[in-house]
Structure formats: structure tokens, C-alpha cells
Short mmCIF file of C-alpha atoms in Angstrom, two decimals:
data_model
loop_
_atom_site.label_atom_id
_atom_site.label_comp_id
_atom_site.label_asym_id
_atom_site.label_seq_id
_atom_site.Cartn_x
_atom_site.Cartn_y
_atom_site.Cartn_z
CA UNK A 601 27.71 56.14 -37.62
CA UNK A 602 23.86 57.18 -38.30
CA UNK A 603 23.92 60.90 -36.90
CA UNK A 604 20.60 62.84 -36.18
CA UNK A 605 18.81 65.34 -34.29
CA UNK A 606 16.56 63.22 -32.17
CA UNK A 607 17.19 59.34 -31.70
CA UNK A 608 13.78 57.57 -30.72
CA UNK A 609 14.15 54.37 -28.84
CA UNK A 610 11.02 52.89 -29.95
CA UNK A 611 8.52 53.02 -33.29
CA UNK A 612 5.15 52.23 -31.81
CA UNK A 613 2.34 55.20 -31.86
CA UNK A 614 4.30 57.57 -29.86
CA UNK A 615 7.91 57.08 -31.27
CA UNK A 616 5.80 57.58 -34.68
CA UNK A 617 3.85 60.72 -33.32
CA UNK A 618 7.39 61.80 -31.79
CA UNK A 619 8.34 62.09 -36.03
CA UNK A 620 5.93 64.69 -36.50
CA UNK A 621 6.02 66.96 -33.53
CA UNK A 622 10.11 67.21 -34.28
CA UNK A 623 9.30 67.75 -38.04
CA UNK A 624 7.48 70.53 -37.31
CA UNK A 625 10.33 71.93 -35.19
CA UNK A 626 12.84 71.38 -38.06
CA UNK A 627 14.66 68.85 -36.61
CA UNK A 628 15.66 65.17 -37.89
CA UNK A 629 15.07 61.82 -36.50
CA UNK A 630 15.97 58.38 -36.22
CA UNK A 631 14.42 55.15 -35.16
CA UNK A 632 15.30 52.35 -33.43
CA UNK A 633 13.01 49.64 -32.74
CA UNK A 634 13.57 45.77 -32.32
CA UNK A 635 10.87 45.08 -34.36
CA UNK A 636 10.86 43.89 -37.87
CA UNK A 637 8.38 46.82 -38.64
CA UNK A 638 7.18 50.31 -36.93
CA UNK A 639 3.95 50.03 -35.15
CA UNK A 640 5.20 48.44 -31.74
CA UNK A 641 2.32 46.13 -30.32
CA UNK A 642 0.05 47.45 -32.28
CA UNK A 643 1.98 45.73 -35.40
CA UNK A 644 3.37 43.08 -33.82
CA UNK A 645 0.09 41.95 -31.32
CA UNK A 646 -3.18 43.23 -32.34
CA UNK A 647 -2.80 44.74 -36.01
CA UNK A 648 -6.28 43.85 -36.42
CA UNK A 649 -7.83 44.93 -32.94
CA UNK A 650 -9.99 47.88 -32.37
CA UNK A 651 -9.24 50.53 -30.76
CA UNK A 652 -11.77 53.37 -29.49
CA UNK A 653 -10.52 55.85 -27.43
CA UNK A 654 -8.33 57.60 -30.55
CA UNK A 655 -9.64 61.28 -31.35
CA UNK A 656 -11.89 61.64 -34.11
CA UNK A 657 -11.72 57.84 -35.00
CA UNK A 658 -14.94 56.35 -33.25
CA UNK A 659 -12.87 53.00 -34.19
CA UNK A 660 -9.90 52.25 -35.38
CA UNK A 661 -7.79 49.17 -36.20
CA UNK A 662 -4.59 49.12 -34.83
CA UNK A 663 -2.77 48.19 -37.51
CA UNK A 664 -4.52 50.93 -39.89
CA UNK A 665 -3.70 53.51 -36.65
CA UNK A 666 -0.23 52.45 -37.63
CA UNK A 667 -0.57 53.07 -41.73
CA UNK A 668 -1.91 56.53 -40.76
CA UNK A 669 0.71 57.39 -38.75
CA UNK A 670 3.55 56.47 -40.77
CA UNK A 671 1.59 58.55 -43.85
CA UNK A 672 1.60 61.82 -41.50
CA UNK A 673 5.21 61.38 -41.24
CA UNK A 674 6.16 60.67 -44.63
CA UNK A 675 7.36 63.98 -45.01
CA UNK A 676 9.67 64.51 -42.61
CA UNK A 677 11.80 61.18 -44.01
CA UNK A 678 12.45 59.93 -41.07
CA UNK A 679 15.21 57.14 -40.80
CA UNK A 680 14.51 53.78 -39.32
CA UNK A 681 17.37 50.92 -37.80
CA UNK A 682 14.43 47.95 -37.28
CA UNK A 683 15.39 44.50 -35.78
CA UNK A 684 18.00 45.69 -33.41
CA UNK A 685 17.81 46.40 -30.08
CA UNK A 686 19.40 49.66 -28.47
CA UNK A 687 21.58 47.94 -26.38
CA UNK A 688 24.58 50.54 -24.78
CA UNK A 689 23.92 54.73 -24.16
CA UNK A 690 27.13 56.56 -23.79
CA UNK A 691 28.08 60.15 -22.94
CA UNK A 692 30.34 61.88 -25.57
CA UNK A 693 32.52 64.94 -24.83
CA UNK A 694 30.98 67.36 -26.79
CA UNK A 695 27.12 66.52 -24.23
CA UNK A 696 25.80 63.96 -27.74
CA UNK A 697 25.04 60.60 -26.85
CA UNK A 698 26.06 57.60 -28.77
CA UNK A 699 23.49 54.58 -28.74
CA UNK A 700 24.42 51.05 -30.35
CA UNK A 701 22.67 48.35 -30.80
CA UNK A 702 22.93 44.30 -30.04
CA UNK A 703 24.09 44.22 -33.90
CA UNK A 704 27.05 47.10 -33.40
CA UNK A 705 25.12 49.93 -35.65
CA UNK A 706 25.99 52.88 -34.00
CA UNK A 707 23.44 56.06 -33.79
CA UNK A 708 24.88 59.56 -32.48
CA UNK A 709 22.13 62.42 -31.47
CA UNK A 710 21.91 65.03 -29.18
CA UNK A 711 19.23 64.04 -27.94
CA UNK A 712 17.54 60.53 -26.95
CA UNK A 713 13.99 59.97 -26.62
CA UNK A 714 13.10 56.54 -25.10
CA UNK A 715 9.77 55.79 -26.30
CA UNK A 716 9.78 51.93 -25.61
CA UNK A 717 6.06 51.55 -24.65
CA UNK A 718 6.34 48.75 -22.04
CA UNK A 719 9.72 48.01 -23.18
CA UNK A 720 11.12 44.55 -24.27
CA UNK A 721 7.79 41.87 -23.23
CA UNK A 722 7.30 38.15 -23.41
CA UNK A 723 4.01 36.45 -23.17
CA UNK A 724 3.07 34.74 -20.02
CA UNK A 725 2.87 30.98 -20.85
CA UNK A 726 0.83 28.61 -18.83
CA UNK A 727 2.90 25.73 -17.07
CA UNK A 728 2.03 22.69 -19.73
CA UNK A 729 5.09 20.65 -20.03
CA UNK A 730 4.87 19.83 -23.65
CA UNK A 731 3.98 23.75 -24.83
CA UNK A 732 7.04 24.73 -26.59
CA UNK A 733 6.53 21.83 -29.10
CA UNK A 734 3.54 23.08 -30.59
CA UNK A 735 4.71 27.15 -30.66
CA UNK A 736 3.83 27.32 -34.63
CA UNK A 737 2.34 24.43 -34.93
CA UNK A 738 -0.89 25.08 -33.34
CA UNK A 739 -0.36 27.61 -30.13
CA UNK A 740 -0.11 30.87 -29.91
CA UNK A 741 0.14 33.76 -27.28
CA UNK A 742 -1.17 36.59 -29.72
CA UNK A 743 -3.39 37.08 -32.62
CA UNK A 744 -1.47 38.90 -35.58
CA UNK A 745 -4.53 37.75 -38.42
CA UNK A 746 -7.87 36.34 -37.01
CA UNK A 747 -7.89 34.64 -40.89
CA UNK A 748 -5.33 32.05 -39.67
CA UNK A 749 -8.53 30.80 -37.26
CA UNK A 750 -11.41 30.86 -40.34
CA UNK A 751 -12.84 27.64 -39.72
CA UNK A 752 -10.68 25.80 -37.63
CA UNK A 753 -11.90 24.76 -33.70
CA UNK A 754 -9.79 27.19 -31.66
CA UNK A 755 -9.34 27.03 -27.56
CA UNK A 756 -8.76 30.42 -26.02
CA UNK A 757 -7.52 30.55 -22.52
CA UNK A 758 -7.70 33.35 -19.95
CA UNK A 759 -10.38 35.94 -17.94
CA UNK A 760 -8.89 38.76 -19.11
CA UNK A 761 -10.08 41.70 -21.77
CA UNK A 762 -7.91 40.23 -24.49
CA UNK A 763 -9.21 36.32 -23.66
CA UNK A 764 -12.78 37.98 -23.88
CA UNK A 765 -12.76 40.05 -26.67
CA UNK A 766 -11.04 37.81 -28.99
CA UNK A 767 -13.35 34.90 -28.20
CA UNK A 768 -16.36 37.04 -28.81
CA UNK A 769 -14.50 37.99 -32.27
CA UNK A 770 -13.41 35.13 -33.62
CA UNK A 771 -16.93 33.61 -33.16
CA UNK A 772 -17.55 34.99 -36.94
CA UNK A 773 -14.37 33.19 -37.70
CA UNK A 774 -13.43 29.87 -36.19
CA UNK A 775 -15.74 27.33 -36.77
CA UNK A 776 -15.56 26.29 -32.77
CA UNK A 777 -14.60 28.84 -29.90
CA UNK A 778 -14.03 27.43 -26.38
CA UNK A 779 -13.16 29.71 -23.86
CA UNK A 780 -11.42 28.64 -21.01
CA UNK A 781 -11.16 30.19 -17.34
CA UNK A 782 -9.73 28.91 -13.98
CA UNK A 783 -12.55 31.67 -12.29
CA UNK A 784 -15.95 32.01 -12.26
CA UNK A 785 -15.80 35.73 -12.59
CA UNK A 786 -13.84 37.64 -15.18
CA UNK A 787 -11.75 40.71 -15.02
CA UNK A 788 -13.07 42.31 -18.31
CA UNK A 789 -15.36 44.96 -19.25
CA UNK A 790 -18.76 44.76 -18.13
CA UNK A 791 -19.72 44.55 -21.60
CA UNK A 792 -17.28 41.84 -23.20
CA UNK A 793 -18.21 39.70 -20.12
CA UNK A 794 -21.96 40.24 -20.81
CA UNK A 795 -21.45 40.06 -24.14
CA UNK A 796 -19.39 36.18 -23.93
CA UNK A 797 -22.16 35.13 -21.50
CA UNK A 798 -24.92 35.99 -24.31
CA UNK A 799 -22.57 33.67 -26.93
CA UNK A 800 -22.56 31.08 -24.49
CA UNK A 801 -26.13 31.09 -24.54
CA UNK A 802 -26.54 31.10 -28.10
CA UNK A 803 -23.84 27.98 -28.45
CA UNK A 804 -21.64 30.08 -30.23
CA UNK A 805 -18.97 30.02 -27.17
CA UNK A 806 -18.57 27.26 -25.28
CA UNK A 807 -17.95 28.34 -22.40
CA UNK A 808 -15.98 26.37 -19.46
CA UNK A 809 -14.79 27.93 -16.04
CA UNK A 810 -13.01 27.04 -13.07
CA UNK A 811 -10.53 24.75 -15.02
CA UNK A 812 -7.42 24.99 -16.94
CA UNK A 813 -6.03 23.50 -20.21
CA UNK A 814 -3.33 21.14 -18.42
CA UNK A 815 -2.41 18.85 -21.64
CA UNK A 816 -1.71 19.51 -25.18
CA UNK A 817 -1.74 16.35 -27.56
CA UNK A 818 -0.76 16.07 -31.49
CA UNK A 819 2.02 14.58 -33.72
CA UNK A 820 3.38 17.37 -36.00
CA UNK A 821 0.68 19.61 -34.98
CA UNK A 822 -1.75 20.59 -31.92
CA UNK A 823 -4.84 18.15 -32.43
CA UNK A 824 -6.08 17.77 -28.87
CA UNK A 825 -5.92 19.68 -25.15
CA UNK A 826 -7.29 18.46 -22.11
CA UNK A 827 -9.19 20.51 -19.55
CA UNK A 828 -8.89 19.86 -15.41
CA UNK A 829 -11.66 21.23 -13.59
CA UNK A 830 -10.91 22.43 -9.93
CA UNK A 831 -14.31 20.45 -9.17
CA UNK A 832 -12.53 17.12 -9.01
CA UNK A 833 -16.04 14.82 -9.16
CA UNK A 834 -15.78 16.37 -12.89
CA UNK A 835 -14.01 14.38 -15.48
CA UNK A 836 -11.16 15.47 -17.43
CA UNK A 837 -12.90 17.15 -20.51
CA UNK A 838 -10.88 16.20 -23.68
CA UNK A 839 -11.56 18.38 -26.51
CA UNK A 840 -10.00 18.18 -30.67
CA UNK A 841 -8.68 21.57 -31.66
CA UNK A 842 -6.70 23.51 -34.49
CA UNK A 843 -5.52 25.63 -32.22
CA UNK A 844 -5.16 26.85 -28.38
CA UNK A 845 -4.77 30.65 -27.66
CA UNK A 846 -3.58 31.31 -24.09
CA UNK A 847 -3.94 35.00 -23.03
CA UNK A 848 -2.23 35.42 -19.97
CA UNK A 849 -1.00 38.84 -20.98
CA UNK A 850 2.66 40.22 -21.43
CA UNK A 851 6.00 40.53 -19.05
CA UNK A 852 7.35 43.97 -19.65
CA UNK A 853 10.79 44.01 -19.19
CA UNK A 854 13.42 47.49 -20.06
CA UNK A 855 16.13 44.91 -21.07
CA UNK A 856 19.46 46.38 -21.56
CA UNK A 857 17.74 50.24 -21.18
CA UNK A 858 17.51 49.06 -17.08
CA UNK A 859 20.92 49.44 -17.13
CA UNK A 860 21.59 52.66 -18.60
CA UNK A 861 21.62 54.42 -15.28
CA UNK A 862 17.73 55.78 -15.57
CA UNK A 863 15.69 56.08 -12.58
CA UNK A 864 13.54 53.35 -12.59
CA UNK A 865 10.48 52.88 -10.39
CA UNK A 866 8.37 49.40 -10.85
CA UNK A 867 9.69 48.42 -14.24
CA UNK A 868 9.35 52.27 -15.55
CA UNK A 869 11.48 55.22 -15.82
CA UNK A 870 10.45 57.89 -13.49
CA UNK A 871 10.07 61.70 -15.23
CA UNK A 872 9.56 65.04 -14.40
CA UNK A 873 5.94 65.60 -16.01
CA UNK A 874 5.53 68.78 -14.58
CA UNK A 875 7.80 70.58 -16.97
CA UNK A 876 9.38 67.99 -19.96
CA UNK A 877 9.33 64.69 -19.49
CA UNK A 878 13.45 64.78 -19.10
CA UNK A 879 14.70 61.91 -16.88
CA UNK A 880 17.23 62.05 -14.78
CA UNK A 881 19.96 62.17 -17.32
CA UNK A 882 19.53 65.56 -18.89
CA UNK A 883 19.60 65.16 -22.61
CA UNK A 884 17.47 61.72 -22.08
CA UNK A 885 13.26 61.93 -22.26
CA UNK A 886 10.74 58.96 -21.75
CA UNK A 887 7.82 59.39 -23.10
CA UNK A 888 4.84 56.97 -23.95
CA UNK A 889 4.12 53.31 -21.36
CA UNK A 890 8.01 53.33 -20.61
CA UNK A 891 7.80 56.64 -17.92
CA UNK A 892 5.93 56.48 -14.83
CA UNK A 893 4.73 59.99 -12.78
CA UNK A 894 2.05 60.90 -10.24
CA UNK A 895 -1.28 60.76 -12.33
CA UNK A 896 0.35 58.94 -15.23
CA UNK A 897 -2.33 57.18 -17.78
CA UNK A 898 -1.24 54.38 -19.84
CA UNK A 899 -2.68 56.09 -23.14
CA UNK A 900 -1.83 56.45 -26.65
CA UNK A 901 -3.68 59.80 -26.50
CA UNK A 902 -1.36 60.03 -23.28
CA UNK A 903 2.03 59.39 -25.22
CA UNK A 904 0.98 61.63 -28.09
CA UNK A 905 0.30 64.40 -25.54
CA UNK A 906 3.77 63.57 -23.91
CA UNK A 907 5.85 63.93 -27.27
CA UNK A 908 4.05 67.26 -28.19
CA UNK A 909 5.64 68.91 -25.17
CA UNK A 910 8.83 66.76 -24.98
CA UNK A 911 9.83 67.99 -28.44
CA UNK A 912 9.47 71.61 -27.18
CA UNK A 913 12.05 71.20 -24.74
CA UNK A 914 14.02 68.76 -26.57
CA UNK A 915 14.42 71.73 -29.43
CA UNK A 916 15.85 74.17 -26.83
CA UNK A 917 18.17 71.78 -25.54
CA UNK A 918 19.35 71.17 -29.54
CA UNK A 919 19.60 74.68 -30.39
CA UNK A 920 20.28 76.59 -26.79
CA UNK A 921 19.23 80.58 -27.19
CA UNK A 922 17.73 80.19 -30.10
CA UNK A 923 13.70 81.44 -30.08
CA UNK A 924 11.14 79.20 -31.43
CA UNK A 925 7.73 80.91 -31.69
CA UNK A 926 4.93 78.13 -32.10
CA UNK A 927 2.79 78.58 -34.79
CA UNK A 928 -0.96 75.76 -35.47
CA UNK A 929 -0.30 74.18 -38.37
CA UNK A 930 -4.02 74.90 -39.31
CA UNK A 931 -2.39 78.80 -39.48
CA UNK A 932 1.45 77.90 -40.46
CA UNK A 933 0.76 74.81 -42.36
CA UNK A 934 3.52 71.57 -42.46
CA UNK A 935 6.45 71.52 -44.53
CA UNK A 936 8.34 68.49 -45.26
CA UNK A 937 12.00 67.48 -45.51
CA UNK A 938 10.82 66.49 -48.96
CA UNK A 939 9.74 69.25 -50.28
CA UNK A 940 6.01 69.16 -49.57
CA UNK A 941 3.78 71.64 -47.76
CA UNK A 942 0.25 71.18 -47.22
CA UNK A 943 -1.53 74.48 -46.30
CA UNK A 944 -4.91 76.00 -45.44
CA UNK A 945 -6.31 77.94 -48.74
CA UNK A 946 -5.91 81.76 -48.44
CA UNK A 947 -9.19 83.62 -48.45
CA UNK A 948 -9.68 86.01 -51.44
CA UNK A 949 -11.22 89.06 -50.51
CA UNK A 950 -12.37 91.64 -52.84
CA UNK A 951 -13.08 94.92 -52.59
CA UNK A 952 -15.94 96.26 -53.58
CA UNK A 953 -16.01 99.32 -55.89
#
């Protein structure tokens, strides 16, 4: 049995951030995360998607957000069970809780930190009979590595930020970008939808709306869709492609964490925000897009804010009566588990004689 101070349900940005906040309090961790690798969606989705609303990082790749992270935690060794899922929570006598996973590895802590973003999530697949025999072989429901697209004649599908943003990308990729909406308007940002509607101009999008990619055509892989327009005196549009791209976003689902006894509002776990982020099993915190609260944001600078204060509480719950005085690290410095301690340089004063 893996035994820790703080089991974290979840290695995206805020399970990672979690690392450090706890290091700094002394106290060990462990990581669970069904996920081949740490990063969470921003690994497994969008590892090359910007992101701009990080501190100090005017932009950001996701995936490099990840690198950074897992550098700042280095120290503080952190251990990691990846490509399980925390599947059962139970209540020992002594107030630890034992978590195990779908594979049996068993994890024992005192405390649990549940930091699932959206939990468990499956793409939203459009209703084309024939779909699943081209997953792999020409359609996808996320872009891991734009590169896979350099020069090939890709479809993208959807009205949404992703469907806009990747179509505007990838037009200094793909050798042919058609963009596909069943709307006339699109529920991006101003600026992505001004943005696609300059490409169109240009010819660098093509650009078709109120229809919807209906049939998928190929042998051993995708070589052709075909496009229905709502405007029935419009033919059929068939179109040869490499590859079609629909972005209908993501089902969140908790998965076995639903039944764990949490209270759960609208696919979330409910917390008290105005003190620790504890649900309502004491011992168990949510922090990150898993918890829900009056005035949540769906942030990563949200989640990162959220495992700052967890850990405070989290460290008086693992060591009751004992006083913790918090100290900047730009004044205290960070010390690892490994040794390592990265400090401000003192300032040398000299008297004068």
C-alpha cells in the first residue's frame, strides 16, 4: 500500500500546483491520475494550444505550462500512480482514507484532495453512422500535434472557440482547411470569429455554414465526407479530405468519484469556499473544475488560488495543534525533499569605519 501525506485525485495544473503548496508545508504527496502522463487536458487535448490568461506568461503553451510545472515540483519528489483510475474511497479507523484504483493499487493518506478538473470526459461525437471506423484512421475529436495535419486537406466541424481557433491555426499547416457549421453565427470570441471571417476572405478557410458533415467515405482510411446543407435547393457538397476534426466539445462525467458519497450539484462537488474548500466529508477537499460554489470561475489561476489555501487547512487537519507560521518563499526560500534549497542572496552590509 502507497502511504502519504496528501493523495491528489488528479495531475492536471492544479493537482501539479497542489505538489508545491504541500512541499512547502513539509508534507508528502501522491498522484493519481488516469492519464498516461501528468498534465490533465492540457497533455492529453491541447499540449500545443495557447493559453493567455497565466500570470506573467503573456502566452503560454499548454503543454510547456505543464513542463514548468512539473520542474517547480521536482523537488518535493512527488509520487505518481498514472493510468488508473481512483475507483473506491474508504474510511479507516484511525480517520485515514484508503483510495484504490480500477487496477487494485491501493493509496492510504490522511488526507484526499480531489483535483479531477472536469472529471472523467468523452468527446461529443456527431451522429454519422459509419464514424467509429475511421477513429485513427482519419477522425479525430482533439488535436494532440497540429504536425499530424502539415499538408494534408483537413475538415473541422463545429461553432465553437476550439472549432474556430484551430481552423484559424492550422491554416499555416494543412494544406486545405474547411470549416464547417450548422449556424450562421458562432459562439466564439469576437476576435476568432472576425478573425475566420477575414481567412475566408483571403481563401485560406473555406468556409461553409448552416450544414453538417452527414457522410464519411474511405477504404482503410477517411478519403471523402459529404456536407448537407439545411437549404435543401443546395446540393450535397462532396469534398476529398485527410482528415475531419469534429469539435463538439467534451462530456464531463465524475465516474466512480459520483459515488463516493460527495455532495454533488450539476456534475460538480459542492465546497465550502468561504473557509477551505473541505467537502462534505471532512478530511476530503475539491479543488480545481471538479468543485462548484457561489462565484466559482472555471480558472487555472482559479485552481491554483484554491490549492494555496486548501493546503493550509489540509496541514492542520494532518498535524492537529501543531503551529505553522507562513513564511514568502521570496523571504524563507524552498527546500526540497531532495536536498535542494533555492534562496534569495543575503545582502552584505558593511560598516563603515
Amino acid at each position: 500500500m502507497i502511504k502519504t501525506d496528501m493523495l491528489i485525485i488528479g495531475a492536471g495544473p492544479t493537482g501539479l500546483f497542489t505538489v508545491f503548496e504541500a512541499g512547502l508545508l513539509k508534507l508528502k504527496t501522491h498522484l493519481i491520475d488516469a492519464l498516461p502522463q501528468p498534465g490533465g487536458q492540457c497533455s492529453e487535448i491541447y499540449p500545443k494550444k495557447p493559453i493567455y490568461d497565466i500570470p506573467a506568461f503573456p502566452e503560454i503553451l499548454a503543454g510547456t505550462l505543464v513542463d514548468n510545472l512539473m520542474e517547480q515540483i521536482k523537488p518535493f519528489e512527488p509520487g505518481f500512480t498514472l493510468g488508473e483510475r481512483a475507483e473506491t474511497l474508504d474510511k479507516l479507523e484511525d480517520g485515514s482514507f484508503v483510495v484504490t484504483t480500477n487496477k487494485g493499487t491501493q493509496h492510504n493518506a490522511p488526507v484526499v484532495v480531489i483535483a479531477g478538473g472536469l472529471g472523467s470526459f468523452e468527446p461529443r461525437k456527431p451522429p454519422i453512422s459509419n464514424i467509429v471506423n475511421f477513429e485513427d484512421t482519419g477522425v479525430s475529436y482533439m488535436i494532440k500535434d497540429p504536425e499530424v495535419y502539415r499538408n494534408k486537406k483537413v475538415v473541422i466541424a463545429g461553432g465553437g472557440d476550439s472549432a474556430l481557433d484551430w481552423a484559424i491555426f492550422l491554416t499555416d499547416v494543412a494544406s486545405e482547411v474547411t470549416l464547417v457549421h450548422r449556424r450562421d453565427e458562432f459562439r466564439g470570441a469576437l476576435d476568432s470569429v472576425e478573425k475566420a471571417a477575414e481567412l475566408a476572405k483571403l481563401g485560406k478557410i473555406k468556409l461553409i455554414t448552416k450544414a453538417e458533415v452527414k457522410e464519411l467515405h474511405g477504404k482503410d482510411h477517411l478519403e471523402a465526407v459529404v456536407i448537407k446543407h439545411t437549404d435543401k435547393e443546395k446540393d450535397d457538397t462532396y469534398l476529398e479530405v485527410d482528415n475531419f476534426i469534429p469539435l463538439f466539445g467534451l462530456s464531463p462525467k465524475l465516474g466512480p468519484i459520483g459515488d463516493w458519497g460527495l455532495d454533488i450539484h450539476k456534475n460538480a462537488i459542492k465546497v465550502n469556499n468561504a473557509k477551505d474548500y473541505q467537502t462534505n466529508i471532512p478530511g476530503v477537499y475539491a479543488i480545481g473544475d471538479v468543485n462548484t460554489y457561489e462565484g466559482k470561475l472555471k480558472l487555472i489561476l482559479s485552481g491554483f488560488h484554491e490549492a494555496a489555501v486548501m493546503c493550509q487547512f489540509a496541514y492542520q487537519q494532518i498535524n492537529p495543534g501543531k503551529r505553522y507560521v507562513m513564511k514568502y518563499t521570496t523571504v524563507g526560500g524552498v527546500e526540497g525533499f531532495d536536498g535542494s534549497k533555492k534562496e534569495a542572496k543575503k545582502e552584505v552590509v558593511q560598516s563603515i569605519a
